[in-house]
Coordinates of C-alpha atoms in Angstrom, one line a residue:
M1 CA -9.5 8.3 -13.6
R2 CA -8.3 4.8 -14.3
E3 CA -4.8 5.9 -15.3
E4 CA -4.3 6.7 -11.6
L5 CA -4.1 2.9 -10.9
F6 CA -1.0 2.8 -13.1
L7 CA 0.8 6.0 -11.9
P8 CA 3.4 5.4 -9.2
A9 CA 2.6 8.7 -7.6
T10 CA -0.8 7.3 -6.6
Y11 CA 0.8 4.7 -4.4
A12 CA 3.1 7.2 -2.8
E13 CA -0.1 8.5 -1.1
A14 CA -1.9 5.2 -0.4
V15 CA -3.0 2.0 -2.1
P16 CA -6.2 3.0 -3.8
Y17 CA -8.5 0.5 -2.0
P18 CA -11.7 2.5 -2.6
A19 CA -11.1 2.4 -6.3
F20 CA -10.4 -1.3 -6.2
R21 CA -13.7 -1.9 -4.3
R22 CA -15.7 0.1 -6.8
L23 CA -14.1 -1.7 -9.8
R24 CA -14.6 -5.1 -8.2
A25 CA -18.3 -4.3 -8.1
Q26 CA -18.7 -2.5 -11.4
E27 CA -15.9 -3.5 -13.8
P28 CA -13.9 -6.4 -12.3
V29 CA -11.9 -6.6 -15.5
C30 CA -11.3 -3.3 -17.2
R31 CA -8.9 -1.5 -19.4
I32 CA -6.2 0.8 -17.8
P33 CA -4.0 3.2 -19.8
E34 CA -0.3 3.5 -19.4
P35 CA 0.6 7.2 -19.7
A36 CA 4.3 8.3 -19.8
V37 CA 5.9 8.7 -16.4
G38 CA 8.8 11.1 -16.2
P39 CA 11.3 9.8 -18.8
W40 CA 9.5 6.5 -19.2
P41 CA 7.5 6.3 -22.3
A42 CA 3.8 5.5 -22.5
G43 CA 2.7 1.9 -22.9
T44 CA 0.0 0.1 -24.7
G45 CA -2.3 -0.2 -21.7
F46 CA -3.5 -3.4 -20.1
W47 CA -6.5 -5.3 -18.8
A48 CA -6.6 -5.1 -15.0
V49 CA -8.2 -7.9 -12.9
F50 CA -9.5 -7.1 -9.5
R51 CA -11.6 -10.0 -8.2
H52 CA -10.1 -12.8 -6.1
A53 CA -11.6 -15.7 -8.2
D54 CA -10.5 -14.1 -11.5
V55 CA -7.0 -13.4 -10.1
K56 CA -6.7 -17.1 -9.1
H57 CA -7.9 -18.2 -12.5
V58 CA -5.3 -16.1 -14.3
L59 CA -2.5 -17.3 -12.0
R60 CA -3.3 -21.0 -12.3
S61 CA -3.7 -20.9 -16.1
P62 CA -0.3 -20.4 -17.7
G63 CA -1.6 -21.9 -21.0
L64 CA -4.0 -19.0 -21.3
F65 CA -2.1 -16.3 -19.4
S66 CA 1.7 -16.5 -20.1
S67 CA 4.5 -15.2 -17.9
H68 CA 6.9 -15.8 -20.8
L69 CA 5.5 -14.0 -23.7
G70 CA 5.9 -10.4 -22.3
A71 CA 7.5 -11.2 -18.9
T72 CA 5.8 -10.2 -15.7
Q73 CA 6.2 -6.4 -15.3
I74 CA 3.6 -4.0 -16.6
R75 CA 6.1 -2.1 -18.6
D76 CA 7.3 -3.9 -21.7
P77 CA 11.1 -4.4 -21.9
D78 CA 12.7 -1.8 -24.0
T79 CA 14.1 -4.0 -26.8
P80 CA 13.6 -7.6 -28.1
Q81 CA 17.0 -8.3 -26.6
D82 CA 15.9 -7.1 -23.1
L83 CA 12.8 -9.3 -23.4
E84 CA 14.8 -12.3 -24.4
F85 CA 17.2 -11.8 -21.5
V86 CA 14.5 -11.5 -18.8
R87 CA 12.7 -14.5 -20.1
A88 CA 15.6 -16.6 -18.8
M89 CA 14.3 -15.9 -15.2
M90 CA 12.1 -18.6 -13.6
L91 CA 9.6 -15.9 -12.8
N92 CA 9.2 -15.1 -16.5
Q93 CA 8.8 -18.7 -17.7
D94 CA 5.8 -21.1 -18.2
P95 CA 5.8 -24.8 -17.7
P96 CA 7.7 -26.9 -18.5
G97 CA 10.7 -24.5 -18.5
H98 CA 9.5 -22.9 -15.3
S99 CA 9.1 -26.3 -13.7
R100 CA 12.7 -27.3 -14.5
L101 CA 14.2 -24.1 -13.0
R102 CA 11.9 -24.3 -10.0
R103 CA 13.1 -27.8 -9.1
I104 CA 16.7 -26.5 -9.2
V105 CA 16.0 -23.5 -6.9
A106 CA 13.6 -25.2 -4.6
A107 CA 16.2 -27.1 -2.6
A108 CA 17.2 -23.8 -0.9
F109 CA 13.7 -23.1 0.3
T110 CA 12.2 -26.4 1.5
P111 CA 10.6 -26.4 5.0
R112 CA 13.5 -28.6 6.1
A113 CA 16.1 -26.2 4.8
V114 CA 14.3 -23.2 6.4
R115 CA 14.0 -25.1 9.7
A116 CA 17.8 -25.4 9.7
L117 CA 18.1 -21.6 9.4
E118 CA 15.4 -20.8 12.0
A119 CA 17.8 -20.5 15.0
T120 CA 20.2 -18.2 13.1
I121 CA 17.3 -16.1 11.8
E122 CA 15.9 -15.7 15.3
A123 CA 19.3 -14.8 16.7
R124 CA 19.8 -12.2 14.0
A125 CA 16.4 -10.7 14.6
R126 CA 17.1 -10.7 18.3
A127 CA 20.4 -8.9 17.9
L128 CA 18.8 -6.3 15.5
I129 CA 15.8 -5.4 17.7
R130 CA 17.6 -5.6 21.1
G131 CA 20.4 -3.5 19.8
A132 CA 18.1 -0.7 18.8
R133 CA 16.5 1.7 21.3
G134 CA 15.2 5.3 21.0
D135 CA 14.4 6.9 17.7
V136 CA 15.2 4.6 14.7
D137 CA 14.1 4.3 11.1
F138 CA 12.5 0.9 11.2
V139 CA 12.8 0.4 7.4
E140 CA 16.5 0.8 7.6
L141 CA 16.8 -1.3 10.8
V142 CA 14.9 -4.4 9.6
A143 CA 16.3 -4.3 6.0
D144 CA 19.3 -6.0 7.4
L145 CA 17.5 -9.2 8.2
P146 CA 16.4 -10.4 4.7
V147 CA 19.7 -9.2 3.3
W148 CA 21.7 -11.1 5.9
T149 CA 19.5 -14.2 5.5
L150 CA 19.9 -14.3 1.7
A151 CA 23.7 -13.5 2.0
H152 CA 23.9 -16.5 4.4
I153 CA 22.1 -18.8 2.0
M154 CA 24.1 -17.6 -1.0
G155 CA 27.5 -17.5 0.6
V156 CA 27.9 -13.8 0.1
P157 CA 30.7 -12.4 2.4
E158 CA 29.6 -10.2 5.3
Q159 CA 31.3 -7.1 3.7
D160 CA 29.4 -7.5 0.5
R161 CA 25.9 -8.3 1.8
R162 CA 24.7 -4.8 1.4
L163 CA 25.3 -5.0 -2.3
L164 CA 22.1 -7.1 -2.3
Y165 CA 20.3 -4.1 -0.8
D166 CA 21.7 -1.8 -3.4
W167 CA 20.7 -4.0 -6.3
A168 CA 17.2 -4.4 -5.0
S169 CA 16.9 -0.7 -4.6
R170 CA 17.9 0.0 -8.1
V171 CA 15.6 -2.7 -9.6
I172 CA 12.5 -2.2 -7.5
G173 CA 12.7 1.5 -6.8
Y174 CA 13.5 2.9 -10.2
Q175 CA 10.2 4.8 -10.2
D176 CA 11.3 6.6 -7.0
A177 CA 14.6 8.6 -7.2
D178 CA 15.1 8.5 -3.4
Y179 CA 15.0 4.7 -3.5
A180 CA 16.9 4.1 -6.7
D181 CA 19.8 6.3 -5.7
L182 CA 20.6 4.4 -2.6
S183 CA 24.2 3.3 -2.6
T184 CA 26.1 0.8 -0.4
A185 CA 29.5 0.6 -2.0
E186 CA 31.8 1.1 1.0
G187 CA 33.8 -1.6 2.8
L188 CA 33.5 -4.2 0.1
T189 CA 35.7 -7.2 -0.5
P190 CA 38.1 -7.1 -3.5
M191 CA 35.5 -9.3 -5.3
G192 CA 32.8 -6.7 -4.6
R193 CA 34.9 -3.8 -5.7
A194 CA 35.9 -5.6 -8.9
A195 CA 32.2 -6.1 -9.6
L196 CA 31.5 -2.4 -9.2
A197 CA 33.8 -1.7 -12.1
H198 CA 31.1 -3.1 -14.3
R199 CA 28.3 -0.8 -13.0
P200 CA 27.0 1.5 -15.7
A201 CA 28.3 5.0 -15.3
S202 CA 24.9 6.5 -16.1
P203 CA 21.3 5.4 -15.6
T204 CA 20.5 6.9 -19.1
H205 CA 21.5 6.2 -22.7
P206 CA 23.5 8.9 -24.6
D207 CA 20.2 10.1 -26.1
G208 CA 18.7 10.7 -22.6
R209 CA 16.5 7.6 -22.6
P210 CA 16.5 5.8 -19.2
V211 CA 18.3 2.4 -19.1
N212 CA 15.9 -0.4 -18.3
P213 CA 16.8 -1.3 -14.7
R214 CA 16.1 -5.0 -15.3
S215 CA 18.4 -5.2 -18.4
R216 CA 21.7 -6.9 -18.5
A217 CA 23.4 -3.6 -19.2
A218 CA 21.9 -2.0 -16.0
L219 CA 22.9 -4.9 -13.8
A220 CA 26.3 -5.8 -15.2
D221 CA 27.9 -5.4 -11.8
M222 CA 25.5 -7.8 -10.2
F223 CA 26.1 -10.5 -12.8
A224 CA 29.9 -10.0 -12.7
Y225 CA 29.6 -10.6 -8.9
A226 CA 27.5 -13.7 -9.4
H227 CA 30.1 -15.3 -11.6
A228 CA 32.9 -14.3 -9.3
L229 CA 31.1 -15.7 -6.3
A230 CA 30.4 -19.0 -8.1
A231 CA 34.2 -19.3 -8.8
R232 CA 35.1 -18.4 -5.2
E233 CA 32.7 -20.8 -3.6
P234 CA 32.6 -23.8 -5.8
A235 CA 30.7 -25.9 -3.2
G236 CA 28.1 -23.2 -2.6
I237 CA 24.5 -22.8 -3.7
V238 CA 25.4 -20.2 -6.3
A239 CA 27.9 -22.5 -8.0
S240 CA 25.5 -25.4 -7.8
M241 CA 23.1 -23.5 -10.2
L242 CA 25.8 -23.8 -12.9
A243 CA 26.4 -27.4 -12.0
H244 CA 22.7 -28.1 -12.7
G245 CA 23.3 -27.1 -16.3
L246 CA 21.8 -23.6 -16.3
T247 CA 22.7 -21.5 -19.3
P248 CA 24.7 -18.3 -18.6
A249 CA 21.5 -16.2 -18.9
E250 CA 19.5 -18.6 -16.7
F251 CA 22.3 -18.5 -14.1
E252 CA 22.4 -14.7 -14.0
M253 CA 18.7 -14.3 -13.8
T254 CA 18.4 -17.0 -11.0
F255 CA 21.0 -15.0 -9.1
F256 CA 18.8 -11.9 -9.8
L257 CA 15.8 -13.7 -8.3
F258 CA 17.6 -14.7 -5.2
A259 CA 19.3 -11.3 -4.6
V260 CA 16.3 -9.1 -5.3
A261 CA 12.9 -10.9 -4.9
G262 CA 13.5 -12.4 -1.5
N263 CA 15.1 -9.3 -0.2
E264 CA 12.7 -6.6 -1.3
T265 CA 9.5 -8.4 -0.4
L266 CA 10.4 -8.6 3.3
R267 CA 12.1 -5.2 3.3
N268 CA 8.6 -3.8 2.6
G269 CA 6.4 -6.4 4.2
I270 CA 7.9 -6.2 7.7
P271 CA 7.7 -2.4 8.1
G272 CA 4.3 -2.5 6.5
G273 CA 3.2 -5.1 9.1
L274 CA 4.5 -2.9 11.9
L275 CA 2.7 0.2 10.6
T276 CA -0.5 -1.8 10.3
L277 CA -0.2 -2.9 14.0
L278 CA 0.5 0.6 15.1
E279 CA -2.5 1.9 13.3
H280 CA -4.7 -0.8 15.0
P281 CA -3.7 -0.6 18.7
A282 CA -6.5 -2.8 19.8
E283 CA -5.1 -5.7 17.6
L284 CA -1.6 -5.0 18.8
A285 CA -2.7 -5.2 22.4
R286 CA -4.6 -8.4 21.6
L287 CA -1.4 -9.9 20.1
R288 CA 0.7 -8.8 23.1
A289 CA -1.8 -10.4 25.4
D290 CA -1.7 -13.7 23.5
P291 CA 1.6 -14.1 21.5
S292 CA 0.4 -17.6 20.3
L293 CA -1.7 -15.5 17.8
L294 CA 1.5 -14.5 16.0
P295 CA 1.3 -16.9 13.1
S296 CA -2.3 -15.8 12.2
A297 CA -1.3 -12.2 12.8
V298 CA 1.5 -12.5 10.2
E299 CA -1.0 -13.9 7.7
E300 CA -3.3 -11.0 8.3
M301 CA -0.4 -8.5 8.0
L302 CA 0.4 -10.1 4.6
R303 CA -3.2 -9.8 3.5
Y304 CA -3.7 -6.3 4.7
W305 CA -0.3 -5.0 3.5
P306 CA 0.6 -7.2 0.4
P307 CA 4.3 -6.4 -0.4
V308 CA 3.7 -7.1 -4.1
M309 CA 0.5 -5.4 -5.4
D310 CA 0.3 -6.8 -8.9
F311 CA 1.8 -9.0 -11.6
R312 CA 1.5 -9.1 -15.3
R313 CA 0.6 -12.0 -17.7
T314 CA 0.1 -11.9 -21.5
A315 CA -3.0 -13.6 -23.1
T316 CA -1.9 -16.5 -25.4
T317 CA -5.2 -16.6 -27.3
D318 CA -8.5 -14.7 -27.8
L319 CA -10.6 -15.3 -24.7
E320 CA -13.2 -13.9 -22.3
L321 CA -12.5 -12.9 -18.7
G322 CA -15.0 -11.1 -16.4
G323 CA -17.3 -10.5 -19.4
R324 CA -14.6 -8.7 -21.4
K325 CA -13.1 -9.9 -24.7
I326 CA -9.3 -10.1 -24.5
R327 CA -7.2 -10.6 -27.5
A328 CA -4.1 -12.7 -27.9
G329 CA -1.0 -10.6 -27.0
D330 CA -2.9 -8.3 -24.6
K331 CA -1.4 -7.5 -21.2
V332 CA -3.4 -8.9 -18.3
V333 CA -2.4 -7.5 -14.9
V334 CA -3.7 -9.2 -11.7
F335 CA -4.0 -7.0 -8.6
H336 CA -3.3 -9.0 -5.5
A337 CA -3.9 -6.0 -3.4
S338 CA -7.5 -5.9 -4.6
A339 CA -8.1 -9.6 -4.4
N340 CA -7.0 -9.5 -0.8
R341 CA -9.9 -7.2 0.0
D342 CA -12.6 -9.1 -2.0
E343 CA -15.9 -9.0 -0.1
T344 CA -17.0 -12.4 -1.5
V345 CA -14.0 -14.1 0.1
F346 CA -13.1 -12.0 3.2
T347 CA -15.7 -11.0 5.8
D348 CA -15.4 -7.2 6.5
P349 CA -12.3 -7.1 4.3
D350 CA -11.1 -3.6 5.3
R351 CA -10.9 -4.7 9.0
F352 CA -7.6 -5.8 10.3
D353 CA -8.2 -9.0 12.3
I354 CA -5.2 -10.9 13.6
T355 CA -7.4 -14.0 14.2
R356 CA -8.9 -14.1 10.7
K357 CA -9.5 -17.7 9.6
P358 CA -9.6 -18.8 6.9
N359 CA -7.3 -16.3 5.3
D360 CA -7.0 -17.1 1.6
H361 CA -4.8 -14.1 0.8
L362 CA -2.8 -14.1 -2.5
S363 CA 0.2 -12.1 -1.3
F364 CA 2.5 -15.0 -2.2
G365 CA 0.7 -15.6 -5.5
F366 CA -1.1 -18.8 -6.6
G367 CA -0.7 -21.6 -9.0
P368 CA 2.7 -22.7 -10.5
H369 CA 4.4 -19.4 -9.6
F370 CA 3.4 -19.6 -5.9
C371 CA 6.4 -18.0 -4.0
L372 CA 9.1 -20.5 -3.2
G373 CA 10.3 -18.2 -0.4
A374 CA 7.0 -18.0 1.4
H375 CA 8.0 -20.2 4.3
L376 CA 11.3 -18.3 4.7
A377 CA 9.4 -15.0 4.6
R378 CA 7.0 -16.1 7.3
T379 CA 9.8 -17.3 9.5
Q380 CA 11.6 -14.0 9.3
M381 CA 8.4 -12.0 10.0
R382 CA 7.6 -14.1 13.0
A383 CA 11.2 -13.7 14.3
V384 CA 11.0 -9.9 14.1
F385 CA 7.6 -9.4 15.6
R386 CA 8.3 -11.9 18.4
E387 CA 11.1 -9.6 19.5
L388 CA 9.0 -6.4 19.1
L389 CA 6.0 -7.6 21.2
P390 CA 7.6 -6.9 24.6
L391 CA 8.7 -3.4 23.6
R392 CA 6.8 -0.1 23.6
V393 CA 6.8 1.0 20.0
T394 CA 5.4 4.3 18.9
L395 CA 5.5 6.4 15.8
A396 CA 8.2 9.1 15.9
G397 CA 7.3 10.8 12.7
P398 CA 5.2 10.4 9.5
P399 CA 5.7 7.3 7.5
V400 CA 6.9 7.9 3.9
R401 CA 5.6 5.6 1.2
L402 CA 7.5 4.4 -1.9
A403 CA 6.3 5.7 -5.2
S404 CA 5.8 2.4 -7.0
N405 CA 2.9 0.6 -8.8
F406 CA 4.5 -2.7 -8.0
Q407 CA 5.9 -2.9 -4.5
N408 CA 3.8 -1.8 -1.5
G409 CA 6.7 -0.2 0.3
L410 CA 7.8 2.3 2.8
K411 CA 10.9 4.4 2.4
R412 CA 10.9 5.6 6.0
L413 CA 9.1 4.5 9.2
P414 CA 10.4 6.6 12.1
V415 CA 9.6 4.8 15.4
H416 CA 10.6 5.1 19.0
L417 CA 11.6 1.7 20.7
A418 CA 11.6 1.5 24.5

């Protein structure tokens, strides 16, 4: 049933690649219902887009497919006020507003800026991997690297960096109770403890409805921390956002983007990459025999295990896509995970091939919203896998997937390092 492509429980088992393949061939643009999930109410349904060319068309055409009208998550924000608030995020804007915010944020993610961080990223990855032997949860182990890197960029004190992990868990993992309930509130600075006083006492409203995890109310502690950090580090990158004239909402949502997006993508992408290698031992042996293949291997990991599976747009006008008539205001959801296995673009797309070239995957998006942190993400992935290659790595238990229709994630990946 098509509704399975929306249900988070589907992805707790596996990404439904066979269904994507069938729909690319038969109904490359089709209607998907949004049934209620636990306490979350049913939605209006959406148009799903599965082919690589159509996904690219949607992503490069903000005049037809808006990030701003309904934001970029499948679920609609609960209230008009919630929608207005999330629209302040760069991710949820169209040009020219998006372009203005992107210019402000881009300075932290230029190739030159990332090159200046490479040595520290490599040292951190080396310390993490070389300090771990025996049975470990690889998800927990490598979660430290993107958190540490972002904390370093943002000027977040060492004691508070795990707050970034906590905020990302609450936002990204709200469909999975194991993930959303993670808490890292120990050993904080006074600034961190003060921010926690703003954390909502309950994830539900008095009437039992869940609080939107992306609303200002749900993340009041994160935003309180952002303002305190800007005041504490007036010369830092966080304070510089305010100096560039961002509105309070734009400042808060830009902090959100730094703290959550760059963190969670790698937190899922690196373990997913390792599991993919372990499931393809011939390719792992090939990479160990020739470590110069690491850059192309990272690209293939990203194609094969896209950390973000889909993004939403909203049609701005009546139009036709993939032979279907779409009305103004309809939700249009592009599936990167399907586009990355499109037979018309990738030869033998279900085969994991670390030498695959060209590799036009869409895991970092396409068009005006192409991920600003792509270069930083690749740098961190290469650093981790460079350290892992000399080791003997084996599965020490069954991997446990995240129940999410957005992030392609693992909650646990037990491995033995020797």
